[in-house]
JSON list of C-alpha atoms in Angstrom, two decimals:
[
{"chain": "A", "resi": 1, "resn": "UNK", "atom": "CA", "xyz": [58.61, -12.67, 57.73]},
{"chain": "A", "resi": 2, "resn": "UNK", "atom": "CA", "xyz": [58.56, -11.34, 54.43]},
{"chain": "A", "resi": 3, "resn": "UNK", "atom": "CA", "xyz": [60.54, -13.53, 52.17]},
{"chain": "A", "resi": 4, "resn": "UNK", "atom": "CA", "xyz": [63.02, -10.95, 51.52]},
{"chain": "A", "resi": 5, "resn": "UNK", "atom": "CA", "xyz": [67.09, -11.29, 52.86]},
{"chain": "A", "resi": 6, "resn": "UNK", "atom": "CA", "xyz": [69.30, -9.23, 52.52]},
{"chain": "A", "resi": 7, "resn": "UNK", "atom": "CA", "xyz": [72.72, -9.62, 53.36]},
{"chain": "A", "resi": 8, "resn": "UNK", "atom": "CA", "xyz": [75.18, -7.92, 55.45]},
{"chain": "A", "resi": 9, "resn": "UNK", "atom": "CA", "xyz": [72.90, -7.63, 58.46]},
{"chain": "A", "resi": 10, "resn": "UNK", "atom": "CA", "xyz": [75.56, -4.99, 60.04]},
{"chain": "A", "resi": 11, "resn": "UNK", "atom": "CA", "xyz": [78.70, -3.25, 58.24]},
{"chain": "A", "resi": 12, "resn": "UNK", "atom": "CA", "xyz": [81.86, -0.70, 59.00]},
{"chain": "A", "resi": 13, "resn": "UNK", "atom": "CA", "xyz": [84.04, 0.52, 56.21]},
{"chain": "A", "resi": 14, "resn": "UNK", "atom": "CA", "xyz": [85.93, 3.67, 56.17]},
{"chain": "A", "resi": 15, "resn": "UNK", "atom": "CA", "xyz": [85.45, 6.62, 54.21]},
{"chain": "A", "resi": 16, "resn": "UNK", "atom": "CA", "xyz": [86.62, 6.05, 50.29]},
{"chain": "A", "resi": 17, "resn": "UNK", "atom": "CA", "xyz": [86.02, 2.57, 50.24]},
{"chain": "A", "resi": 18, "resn": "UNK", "atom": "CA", "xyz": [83.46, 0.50, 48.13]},
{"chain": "A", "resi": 19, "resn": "UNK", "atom": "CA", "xyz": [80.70, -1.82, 49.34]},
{"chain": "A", "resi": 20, "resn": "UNK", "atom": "CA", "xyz": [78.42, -3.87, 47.92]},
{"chain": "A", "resi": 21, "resn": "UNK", "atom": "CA", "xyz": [74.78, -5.25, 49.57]},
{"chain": "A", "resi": 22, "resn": "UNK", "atom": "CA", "xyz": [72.81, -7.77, 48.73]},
{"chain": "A", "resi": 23, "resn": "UNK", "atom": "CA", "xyz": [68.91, -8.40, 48.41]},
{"chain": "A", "resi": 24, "resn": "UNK", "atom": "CA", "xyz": [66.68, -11.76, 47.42]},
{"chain": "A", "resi": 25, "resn": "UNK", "atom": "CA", "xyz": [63.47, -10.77, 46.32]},
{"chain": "A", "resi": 26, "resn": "UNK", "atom": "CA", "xyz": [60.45, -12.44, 47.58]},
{"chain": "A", "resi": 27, "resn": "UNK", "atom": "CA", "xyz": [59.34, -15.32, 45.32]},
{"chain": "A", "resi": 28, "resn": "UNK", "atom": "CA", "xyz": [57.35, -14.36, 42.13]},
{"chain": "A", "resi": 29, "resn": "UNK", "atom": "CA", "xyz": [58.25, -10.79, 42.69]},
{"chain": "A", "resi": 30, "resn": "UNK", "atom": "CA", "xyz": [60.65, -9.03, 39.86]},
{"chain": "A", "resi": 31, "resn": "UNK", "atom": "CA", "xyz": [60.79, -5.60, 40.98]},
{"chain": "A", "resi": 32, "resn": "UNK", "atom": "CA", "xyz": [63.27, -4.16, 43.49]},
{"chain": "A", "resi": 33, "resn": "UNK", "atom": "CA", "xyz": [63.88, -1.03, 44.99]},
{"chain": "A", "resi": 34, "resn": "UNK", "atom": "CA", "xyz": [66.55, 0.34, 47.09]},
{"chain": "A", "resi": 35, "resn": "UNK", "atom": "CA", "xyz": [65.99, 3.24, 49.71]},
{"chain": "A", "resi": 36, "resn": "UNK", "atom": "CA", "xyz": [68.19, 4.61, 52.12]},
{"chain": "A", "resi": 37, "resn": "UNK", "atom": "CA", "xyz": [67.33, 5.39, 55.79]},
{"chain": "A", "resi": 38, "resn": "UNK", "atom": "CA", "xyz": [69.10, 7.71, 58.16]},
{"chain": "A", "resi": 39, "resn": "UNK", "atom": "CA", "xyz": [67.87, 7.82, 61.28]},
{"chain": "A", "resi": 40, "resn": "UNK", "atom": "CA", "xyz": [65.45, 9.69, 62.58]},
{"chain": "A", "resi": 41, "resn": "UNK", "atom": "CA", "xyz": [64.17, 9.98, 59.05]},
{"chain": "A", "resi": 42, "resn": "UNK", "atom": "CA", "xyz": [62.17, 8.00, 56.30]},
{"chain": "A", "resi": 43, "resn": "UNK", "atom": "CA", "xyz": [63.34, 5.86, 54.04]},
{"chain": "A", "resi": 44, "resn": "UNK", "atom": "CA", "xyz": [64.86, 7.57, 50.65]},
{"chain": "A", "resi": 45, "resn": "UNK", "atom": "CA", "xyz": [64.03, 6.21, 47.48]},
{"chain": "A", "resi": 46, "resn": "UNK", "atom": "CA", "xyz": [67.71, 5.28, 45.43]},
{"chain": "A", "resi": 47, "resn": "UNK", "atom": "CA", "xyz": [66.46, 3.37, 42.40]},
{"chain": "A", "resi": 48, "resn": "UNK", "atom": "CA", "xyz": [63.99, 0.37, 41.20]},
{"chain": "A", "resi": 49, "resn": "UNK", "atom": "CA", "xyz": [64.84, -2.43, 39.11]},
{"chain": "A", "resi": 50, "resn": "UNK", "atom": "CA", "xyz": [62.09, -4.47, 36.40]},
{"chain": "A", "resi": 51, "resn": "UNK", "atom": "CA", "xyz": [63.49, -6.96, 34.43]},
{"chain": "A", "resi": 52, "resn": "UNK", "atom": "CA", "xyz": [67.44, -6.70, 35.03]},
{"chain": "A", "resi": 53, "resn": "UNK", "atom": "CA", "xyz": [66.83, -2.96, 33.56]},
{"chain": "A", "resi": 54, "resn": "UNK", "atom": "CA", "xyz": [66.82, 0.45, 35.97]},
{"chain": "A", "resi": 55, "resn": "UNK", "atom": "CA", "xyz": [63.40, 1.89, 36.35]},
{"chain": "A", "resi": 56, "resn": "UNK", "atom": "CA", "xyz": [63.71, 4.73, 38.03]},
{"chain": "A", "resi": 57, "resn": "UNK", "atom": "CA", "xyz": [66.56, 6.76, 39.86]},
{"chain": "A", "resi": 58, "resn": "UNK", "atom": "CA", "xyz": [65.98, 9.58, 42.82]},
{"chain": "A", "resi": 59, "resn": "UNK", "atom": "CA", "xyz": [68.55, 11.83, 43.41]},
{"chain": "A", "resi": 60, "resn": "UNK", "atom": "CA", "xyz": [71.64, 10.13, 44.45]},
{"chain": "A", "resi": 61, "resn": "UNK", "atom": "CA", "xyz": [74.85, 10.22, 42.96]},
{"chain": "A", "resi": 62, "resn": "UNK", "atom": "CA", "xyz": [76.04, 8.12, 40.29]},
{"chain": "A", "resi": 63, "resn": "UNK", "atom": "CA", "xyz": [78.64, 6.51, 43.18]},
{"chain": "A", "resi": 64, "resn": "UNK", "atom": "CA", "xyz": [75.31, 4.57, 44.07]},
{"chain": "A", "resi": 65, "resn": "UNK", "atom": "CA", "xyz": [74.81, 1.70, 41.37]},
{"chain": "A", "resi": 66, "resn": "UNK", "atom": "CA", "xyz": [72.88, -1.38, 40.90]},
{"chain": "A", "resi": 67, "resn": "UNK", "atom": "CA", "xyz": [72.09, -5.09, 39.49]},
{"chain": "A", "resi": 68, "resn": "UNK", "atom": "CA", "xyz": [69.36, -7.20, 39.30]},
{"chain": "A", "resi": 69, "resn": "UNK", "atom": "CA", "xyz": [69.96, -10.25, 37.75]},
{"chain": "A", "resi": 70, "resn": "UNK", "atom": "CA", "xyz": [67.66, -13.22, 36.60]},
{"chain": "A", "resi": 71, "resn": "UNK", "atom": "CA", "xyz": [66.45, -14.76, 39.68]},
{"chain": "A", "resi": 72, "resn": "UNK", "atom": "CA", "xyz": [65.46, -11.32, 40.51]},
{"chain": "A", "resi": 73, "resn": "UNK", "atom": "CA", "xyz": [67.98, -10.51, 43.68]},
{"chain": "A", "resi": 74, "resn": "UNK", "atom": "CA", "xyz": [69.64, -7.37, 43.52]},
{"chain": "A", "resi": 75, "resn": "UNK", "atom": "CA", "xyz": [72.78, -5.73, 44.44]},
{"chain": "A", "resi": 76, "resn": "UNK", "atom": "CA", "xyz": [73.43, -1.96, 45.87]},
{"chain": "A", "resi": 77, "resn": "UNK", "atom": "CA", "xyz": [76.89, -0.78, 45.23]},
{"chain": "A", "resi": 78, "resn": "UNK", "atom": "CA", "xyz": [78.36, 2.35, 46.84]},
{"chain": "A", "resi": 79, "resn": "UNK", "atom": "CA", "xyz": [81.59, 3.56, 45.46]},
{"chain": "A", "resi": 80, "resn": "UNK", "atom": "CA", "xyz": [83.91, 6.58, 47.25]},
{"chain": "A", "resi": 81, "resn": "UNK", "atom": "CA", "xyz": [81.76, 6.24, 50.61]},
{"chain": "A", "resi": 82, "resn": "UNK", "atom": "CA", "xyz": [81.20, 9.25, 52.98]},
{"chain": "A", "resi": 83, "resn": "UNK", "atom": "CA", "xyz": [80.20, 9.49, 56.31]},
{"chain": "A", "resi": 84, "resn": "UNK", "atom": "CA", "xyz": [77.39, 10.50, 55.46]},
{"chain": "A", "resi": 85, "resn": "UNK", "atom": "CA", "xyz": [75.99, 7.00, 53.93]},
{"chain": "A", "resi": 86, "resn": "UNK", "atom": "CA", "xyz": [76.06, 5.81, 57.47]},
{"chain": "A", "resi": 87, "resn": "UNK", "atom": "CA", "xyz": [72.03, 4.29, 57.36]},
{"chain": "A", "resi": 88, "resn": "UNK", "atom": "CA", "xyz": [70.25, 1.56, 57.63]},
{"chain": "A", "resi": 89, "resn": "UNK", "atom": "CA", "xyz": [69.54, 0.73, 53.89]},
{"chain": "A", "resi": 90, "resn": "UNK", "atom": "CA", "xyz": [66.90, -1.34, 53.09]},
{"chain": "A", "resi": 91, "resn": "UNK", "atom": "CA", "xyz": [65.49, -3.11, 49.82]},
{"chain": "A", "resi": 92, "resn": "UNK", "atom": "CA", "xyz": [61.96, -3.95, 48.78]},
{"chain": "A", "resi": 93, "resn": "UNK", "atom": "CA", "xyz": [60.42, -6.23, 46.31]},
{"chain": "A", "resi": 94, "resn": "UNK", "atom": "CA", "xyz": [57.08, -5.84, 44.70]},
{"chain": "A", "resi": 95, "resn": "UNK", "atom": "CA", "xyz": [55.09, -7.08, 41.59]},
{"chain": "A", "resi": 96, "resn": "UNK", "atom": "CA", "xyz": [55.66, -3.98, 39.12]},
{"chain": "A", "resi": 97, "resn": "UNK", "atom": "CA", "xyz": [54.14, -0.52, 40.59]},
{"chain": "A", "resi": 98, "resn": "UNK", "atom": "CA", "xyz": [53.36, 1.18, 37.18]},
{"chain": "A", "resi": 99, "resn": "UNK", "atom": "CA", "xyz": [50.31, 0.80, 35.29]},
{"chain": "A", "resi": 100, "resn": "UNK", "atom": "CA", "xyz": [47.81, -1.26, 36.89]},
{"chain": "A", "resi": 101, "resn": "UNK", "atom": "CA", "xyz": [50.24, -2.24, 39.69]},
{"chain": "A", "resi": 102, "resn": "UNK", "atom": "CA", "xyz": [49.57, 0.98, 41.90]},
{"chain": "A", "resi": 103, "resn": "UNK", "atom": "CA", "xyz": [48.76, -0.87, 45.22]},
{"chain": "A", "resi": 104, "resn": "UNK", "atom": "CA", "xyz": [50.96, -3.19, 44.73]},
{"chain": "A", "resi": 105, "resn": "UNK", "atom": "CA", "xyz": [52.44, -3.97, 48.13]},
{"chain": "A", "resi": 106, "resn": "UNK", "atom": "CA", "xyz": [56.24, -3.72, 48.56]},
{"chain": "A", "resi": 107, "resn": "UNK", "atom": "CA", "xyz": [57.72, -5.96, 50.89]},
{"chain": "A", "resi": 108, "resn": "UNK", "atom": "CA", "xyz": [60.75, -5.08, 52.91]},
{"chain": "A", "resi": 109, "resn": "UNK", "atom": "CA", "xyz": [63.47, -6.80, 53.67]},
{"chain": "A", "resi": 110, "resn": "UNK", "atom": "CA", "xyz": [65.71, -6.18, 57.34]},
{"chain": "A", "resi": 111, "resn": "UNK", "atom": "CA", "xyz": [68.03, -4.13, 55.91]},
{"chain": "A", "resi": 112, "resn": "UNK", "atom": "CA", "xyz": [72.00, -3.87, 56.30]},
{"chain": "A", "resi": 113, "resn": "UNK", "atom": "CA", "xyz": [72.95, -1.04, 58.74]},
{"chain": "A", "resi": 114, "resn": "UNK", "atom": "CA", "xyz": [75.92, 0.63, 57.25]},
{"chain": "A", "resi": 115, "resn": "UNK", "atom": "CA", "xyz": [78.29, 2.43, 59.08]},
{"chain": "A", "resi": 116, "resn": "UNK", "atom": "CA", "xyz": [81.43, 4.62, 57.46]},
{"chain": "A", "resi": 117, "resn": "UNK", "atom": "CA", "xyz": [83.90, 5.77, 60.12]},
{"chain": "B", "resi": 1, "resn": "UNK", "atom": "CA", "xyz": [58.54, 22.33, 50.68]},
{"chain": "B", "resi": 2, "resn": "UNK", "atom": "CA", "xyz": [58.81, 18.43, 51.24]},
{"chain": "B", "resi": 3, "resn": "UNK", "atom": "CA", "xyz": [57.01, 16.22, 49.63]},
{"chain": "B", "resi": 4, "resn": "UNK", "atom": "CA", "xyz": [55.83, 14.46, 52.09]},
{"chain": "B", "resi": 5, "resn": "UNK", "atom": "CA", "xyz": [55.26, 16.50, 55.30]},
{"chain": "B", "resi": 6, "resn": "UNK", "atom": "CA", "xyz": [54.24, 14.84, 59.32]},
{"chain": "B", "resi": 7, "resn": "UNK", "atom": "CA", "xyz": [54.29, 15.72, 62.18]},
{"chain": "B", "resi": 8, "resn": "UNK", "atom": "CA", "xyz": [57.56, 13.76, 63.84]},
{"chain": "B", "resi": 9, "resn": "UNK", "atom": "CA", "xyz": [56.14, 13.81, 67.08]},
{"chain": "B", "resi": 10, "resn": "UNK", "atom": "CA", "xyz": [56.21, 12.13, 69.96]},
{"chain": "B", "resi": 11, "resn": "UNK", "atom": "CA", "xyz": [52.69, 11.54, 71.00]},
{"chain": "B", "resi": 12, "resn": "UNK", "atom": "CA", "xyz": [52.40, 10.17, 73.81]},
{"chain": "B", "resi": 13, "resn": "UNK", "atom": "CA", "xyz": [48.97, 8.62, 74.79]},
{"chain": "B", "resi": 14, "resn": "UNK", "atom": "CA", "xyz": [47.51, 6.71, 77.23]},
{"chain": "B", "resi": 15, "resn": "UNK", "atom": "CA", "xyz": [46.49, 2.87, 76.51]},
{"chain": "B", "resi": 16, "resn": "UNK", "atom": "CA", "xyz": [42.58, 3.09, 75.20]},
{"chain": "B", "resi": 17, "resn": "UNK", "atom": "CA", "xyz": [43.16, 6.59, 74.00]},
{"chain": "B", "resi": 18, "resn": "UNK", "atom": "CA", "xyz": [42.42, 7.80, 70.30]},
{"chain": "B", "resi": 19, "resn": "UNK", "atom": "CA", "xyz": [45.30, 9.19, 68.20]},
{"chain": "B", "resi": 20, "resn": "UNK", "atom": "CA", "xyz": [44.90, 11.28, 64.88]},
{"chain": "B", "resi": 21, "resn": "UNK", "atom": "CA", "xyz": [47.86, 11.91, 62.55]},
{"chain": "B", "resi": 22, "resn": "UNK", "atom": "CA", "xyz": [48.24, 13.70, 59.79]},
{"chain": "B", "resi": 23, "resn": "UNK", "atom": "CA", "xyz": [50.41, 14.13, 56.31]},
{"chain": "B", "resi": 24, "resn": "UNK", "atom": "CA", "xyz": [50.79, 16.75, 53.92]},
{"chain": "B", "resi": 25, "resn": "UNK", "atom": "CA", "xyz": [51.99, 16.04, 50.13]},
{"chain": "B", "resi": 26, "resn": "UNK", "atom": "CA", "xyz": [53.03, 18.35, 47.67]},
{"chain": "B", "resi": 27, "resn": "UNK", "atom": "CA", "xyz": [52.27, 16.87, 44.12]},
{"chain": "B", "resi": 28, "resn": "UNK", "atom": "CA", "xyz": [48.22, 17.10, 42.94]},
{"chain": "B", "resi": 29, "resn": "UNK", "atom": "CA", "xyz": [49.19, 14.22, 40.40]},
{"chain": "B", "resi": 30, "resn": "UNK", "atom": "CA", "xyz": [49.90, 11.80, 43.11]},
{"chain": "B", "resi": 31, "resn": "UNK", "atom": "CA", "xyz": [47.69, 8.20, 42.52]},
{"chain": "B", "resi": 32, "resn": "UNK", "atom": "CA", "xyz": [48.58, 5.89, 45.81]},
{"chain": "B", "resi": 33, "resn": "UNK", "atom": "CA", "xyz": [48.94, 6.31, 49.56]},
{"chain": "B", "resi": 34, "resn": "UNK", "atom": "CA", "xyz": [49.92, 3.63, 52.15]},
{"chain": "B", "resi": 35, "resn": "UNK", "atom": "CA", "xyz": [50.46, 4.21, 56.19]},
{"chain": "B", "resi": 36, "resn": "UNK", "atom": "CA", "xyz": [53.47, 1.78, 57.01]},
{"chain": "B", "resi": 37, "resn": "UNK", "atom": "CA", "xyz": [54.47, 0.86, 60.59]},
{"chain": "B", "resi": 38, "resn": "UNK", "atom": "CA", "xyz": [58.21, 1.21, 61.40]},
{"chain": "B", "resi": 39, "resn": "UNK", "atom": "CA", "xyz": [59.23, -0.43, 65.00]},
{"chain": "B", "resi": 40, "resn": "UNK", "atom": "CA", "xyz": [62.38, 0.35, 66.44]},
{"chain": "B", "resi": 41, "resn": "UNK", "atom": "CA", "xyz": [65.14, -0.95, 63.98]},
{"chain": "B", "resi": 42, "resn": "UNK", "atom": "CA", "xyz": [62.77, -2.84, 62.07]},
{"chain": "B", "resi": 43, "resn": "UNK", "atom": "CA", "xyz": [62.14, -2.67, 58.55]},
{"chain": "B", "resi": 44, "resn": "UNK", "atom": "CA", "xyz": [58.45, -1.05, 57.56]},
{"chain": "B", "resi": 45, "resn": "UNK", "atom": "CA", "xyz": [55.58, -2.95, 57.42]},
{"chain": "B", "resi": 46, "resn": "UNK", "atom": "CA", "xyz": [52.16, -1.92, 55.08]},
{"chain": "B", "resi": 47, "resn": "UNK", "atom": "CA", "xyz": [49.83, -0.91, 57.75]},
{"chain": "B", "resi": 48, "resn": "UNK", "atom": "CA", "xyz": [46.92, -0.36, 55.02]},
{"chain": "B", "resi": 49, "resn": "UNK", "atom": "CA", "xyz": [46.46, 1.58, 51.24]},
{"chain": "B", "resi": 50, "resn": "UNK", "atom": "CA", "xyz": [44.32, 4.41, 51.63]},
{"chain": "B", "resi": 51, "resn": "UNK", "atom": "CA", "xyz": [41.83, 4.62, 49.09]},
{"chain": "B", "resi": 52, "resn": "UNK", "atom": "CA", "xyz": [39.72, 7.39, 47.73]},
{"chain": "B", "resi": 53, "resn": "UNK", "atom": "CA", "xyz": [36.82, 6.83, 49.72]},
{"chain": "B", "resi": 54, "resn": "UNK", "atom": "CA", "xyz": [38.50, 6.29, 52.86]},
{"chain": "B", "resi": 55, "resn": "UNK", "atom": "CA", "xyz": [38.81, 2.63, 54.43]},
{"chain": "B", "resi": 56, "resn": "UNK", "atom": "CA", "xyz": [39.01, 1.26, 57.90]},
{"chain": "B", "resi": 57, "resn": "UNK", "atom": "CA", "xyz": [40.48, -1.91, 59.52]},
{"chain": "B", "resi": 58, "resn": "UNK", "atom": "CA", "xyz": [39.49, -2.91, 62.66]},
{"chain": "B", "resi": 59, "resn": "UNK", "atom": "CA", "xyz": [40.77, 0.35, 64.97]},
{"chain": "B", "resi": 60, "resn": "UNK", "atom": "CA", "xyz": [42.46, 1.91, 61.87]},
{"chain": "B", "resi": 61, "resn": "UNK", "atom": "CA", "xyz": [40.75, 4.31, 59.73]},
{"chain": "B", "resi": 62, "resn": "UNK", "atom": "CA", "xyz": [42.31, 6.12, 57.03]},
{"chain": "B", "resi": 63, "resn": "UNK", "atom": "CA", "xyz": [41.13, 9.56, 55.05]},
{"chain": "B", "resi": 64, "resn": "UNK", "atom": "CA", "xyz": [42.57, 11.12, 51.80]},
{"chain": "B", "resi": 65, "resn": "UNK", "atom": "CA", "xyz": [41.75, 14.77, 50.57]},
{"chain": "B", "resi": 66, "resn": "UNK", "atom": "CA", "xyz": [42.39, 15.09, 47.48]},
{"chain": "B", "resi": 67, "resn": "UNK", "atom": "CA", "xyz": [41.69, 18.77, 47.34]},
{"chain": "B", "resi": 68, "resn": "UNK", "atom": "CA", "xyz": [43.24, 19.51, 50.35]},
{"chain": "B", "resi": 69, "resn": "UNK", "atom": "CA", "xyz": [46.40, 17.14, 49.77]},
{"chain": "B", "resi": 70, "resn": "UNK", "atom": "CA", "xyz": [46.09, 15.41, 52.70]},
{"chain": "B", "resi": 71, "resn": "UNK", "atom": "CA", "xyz": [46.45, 11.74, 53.93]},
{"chain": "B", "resi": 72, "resn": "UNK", "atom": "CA", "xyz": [44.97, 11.43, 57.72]},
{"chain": "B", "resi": 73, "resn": "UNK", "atom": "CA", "xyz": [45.21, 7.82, 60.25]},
{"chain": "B", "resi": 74, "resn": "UNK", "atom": "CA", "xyz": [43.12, 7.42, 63.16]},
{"chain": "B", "resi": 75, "resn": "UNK", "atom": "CA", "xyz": [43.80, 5.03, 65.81]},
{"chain": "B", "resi": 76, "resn": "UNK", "atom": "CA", "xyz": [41.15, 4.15, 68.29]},
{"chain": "B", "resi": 77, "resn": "UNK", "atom": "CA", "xyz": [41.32, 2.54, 71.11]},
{"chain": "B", "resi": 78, "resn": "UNK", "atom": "CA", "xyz": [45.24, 2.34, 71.14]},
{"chain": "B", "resi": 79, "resn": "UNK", "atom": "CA", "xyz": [47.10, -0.60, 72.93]},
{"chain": "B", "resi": 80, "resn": "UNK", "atom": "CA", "xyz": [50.84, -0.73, 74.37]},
{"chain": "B", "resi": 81, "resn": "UNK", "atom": "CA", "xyz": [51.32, -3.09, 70.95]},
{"chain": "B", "resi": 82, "resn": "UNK", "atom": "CA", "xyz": [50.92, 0.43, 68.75]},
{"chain": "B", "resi": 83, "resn": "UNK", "atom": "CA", "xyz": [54.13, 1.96, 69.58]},
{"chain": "B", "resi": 84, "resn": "UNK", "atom": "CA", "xyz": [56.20, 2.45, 66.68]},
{"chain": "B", "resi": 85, "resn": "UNK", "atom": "CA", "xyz": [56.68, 5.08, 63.94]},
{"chain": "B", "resi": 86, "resn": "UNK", "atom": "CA", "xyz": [53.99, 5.60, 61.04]},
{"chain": "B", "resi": 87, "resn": "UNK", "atom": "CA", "xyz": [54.98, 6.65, 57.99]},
{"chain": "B", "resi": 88, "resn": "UNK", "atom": "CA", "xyz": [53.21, 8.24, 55.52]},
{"chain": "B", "resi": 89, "resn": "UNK", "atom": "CA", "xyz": [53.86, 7.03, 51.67]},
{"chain": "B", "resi": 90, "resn": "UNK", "atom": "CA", "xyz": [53.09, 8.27, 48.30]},
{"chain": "B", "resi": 91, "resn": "UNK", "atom": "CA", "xyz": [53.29, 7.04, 45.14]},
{"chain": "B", "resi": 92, "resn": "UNK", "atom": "CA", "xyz": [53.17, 9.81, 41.84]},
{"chain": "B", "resi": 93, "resn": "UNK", "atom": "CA", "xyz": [51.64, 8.70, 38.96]},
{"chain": "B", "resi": 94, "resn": "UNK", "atom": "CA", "xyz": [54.02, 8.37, 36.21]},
{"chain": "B", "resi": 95, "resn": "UNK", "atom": "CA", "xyz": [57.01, 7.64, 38.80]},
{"chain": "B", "resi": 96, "resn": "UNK", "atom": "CA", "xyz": [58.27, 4.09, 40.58]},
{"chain": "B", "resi": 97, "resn": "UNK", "atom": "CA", "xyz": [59.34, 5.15, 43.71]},
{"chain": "B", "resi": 98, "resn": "UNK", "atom": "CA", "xyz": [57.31, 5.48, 46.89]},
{"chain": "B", "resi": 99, "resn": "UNK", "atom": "CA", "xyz": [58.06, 8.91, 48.67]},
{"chain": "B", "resi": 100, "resn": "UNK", "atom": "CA", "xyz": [58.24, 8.32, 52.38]},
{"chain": "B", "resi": 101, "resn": "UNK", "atom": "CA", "xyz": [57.10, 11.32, 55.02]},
{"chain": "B", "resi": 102, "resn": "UNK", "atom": "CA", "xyz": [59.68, 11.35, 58.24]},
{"chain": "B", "resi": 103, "resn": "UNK", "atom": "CA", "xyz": [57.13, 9.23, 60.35]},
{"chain": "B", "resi": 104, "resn": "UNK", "atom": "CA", "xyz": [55.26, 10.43, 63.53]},
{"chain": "B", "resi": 105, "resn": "UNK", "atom": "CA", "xyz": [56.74, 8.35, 66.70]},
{"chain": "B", "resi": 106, "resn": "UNK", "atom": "CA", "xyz": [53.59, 7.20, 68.89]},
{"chain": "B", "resi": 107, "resn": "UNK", "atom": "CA", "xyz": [54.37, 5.89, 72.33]},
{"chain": "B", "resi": 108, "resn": "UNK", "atom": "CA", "xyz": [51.30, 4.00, 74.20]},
{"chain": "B", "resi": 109, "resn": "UNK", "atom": "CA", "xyz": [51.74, 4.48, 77.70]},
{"chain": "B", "resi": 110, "resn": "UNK", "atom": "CA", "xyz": [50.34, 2.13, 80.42]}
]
């Protein structure tokens, strides 16, 4: 076990509507990134968060936004969903990856499988 | 041209037999390369960093070429237990994210 949760485990919403995912980082860890995985593929980075601030972005759509907040757990929200955000989508916390942090490990959490009919 | 290229496989091997796989990446400036282990519906797990001079762990040994942009794992002596997919990450200097290759499905068979 890695320390990270998120939360739902499992999800079905229908195309247009909004959802929101949830991730605790591991303890001591203030950096979390969000990826999405469809299957059959590897995981797709969506964005990083240091700090409560956005750290990076790949190339997603401004539908996809985030939150960290204090304690560090993070939120994914997806606005306007399409079938094709059906994934698994998982989150991982690290200590911070730039600078000296480039092996930093990221830890992943079980993700929330995501369906849109 | 991806980023991160592998072979998605399957390979299927026999228990005790040595498997080689290999990953392609596109940007020279990249710093930091990981193998992680994906089971089926599992999140992925940090297999090992592979570092410039090439490291091993037990039956795992991992290679980088720098000049030839390539990441290799080796897997010697493989057991039922190393079924899963291995996925090939990279991180560019400069950037946050970790760039993910599709993985390469291994299947040990008895």
């Amino acid at each position: 076990e890695t320390g990270v949760t998120q939360s739902p485990t499992h999800l079905i919403k229908t195309r247009g509507q909004q959802v929101t995912l949830r991730c605790s980082s591991q303890s001591g860890h203030n950096t979390v990134s969000w990826y999405q995985q469809a299957l059959g593929q590897g995981p797709q980075f969506i964005f990083q968060y240091y700090r409560e601030e956005e750290n990076g972005r790949g190339n997603f759509p401004p539908r996809f936004s985030g939150l960290q907040f204090p304690n560090y757990s993070s939120e994914l929200n997806v606005n306007a969903l399409e079938l094709d955000d059906s994934a698994l989508y998982l989150c991982a916390s690290s200590l911070p990856l730039a600078g000296g942090g480039l092996y930093n490990e990221q830890f992943f959490g079980p993700g929330t499988r995501l369906t849109v009919l | 041209r991806k980023e991160v290229e592998q072979d998605p496989g399957p390979f299927n091997v026999p228990e005790g037999a040595t498997v080689a796989f290999n990953c392609t990446y596109s940007n020279s400036a990249s710093q930091s390369f990981f193998w992680y282990r994906q089971d089926c519906r599992k999140e992925p797990k940090l297999l090992m960093s592979v570092y410039s001079s090439g490291n091993e762990d037990g039956r795992f040994t991992a290679q980088l070429n720098r000049a030839s942009q390539y990441i290799s794992l080796l897997i010697r002596d493989s057991k039922l237990s190393d079924s899963a997919t291995y996925l090939c990450v990279v991180k560019d200097s400069g950037t946050y994210k970790y760039i993910f290759g599709t993985g390469t499905r291994l299947k040990v068979l008895a």
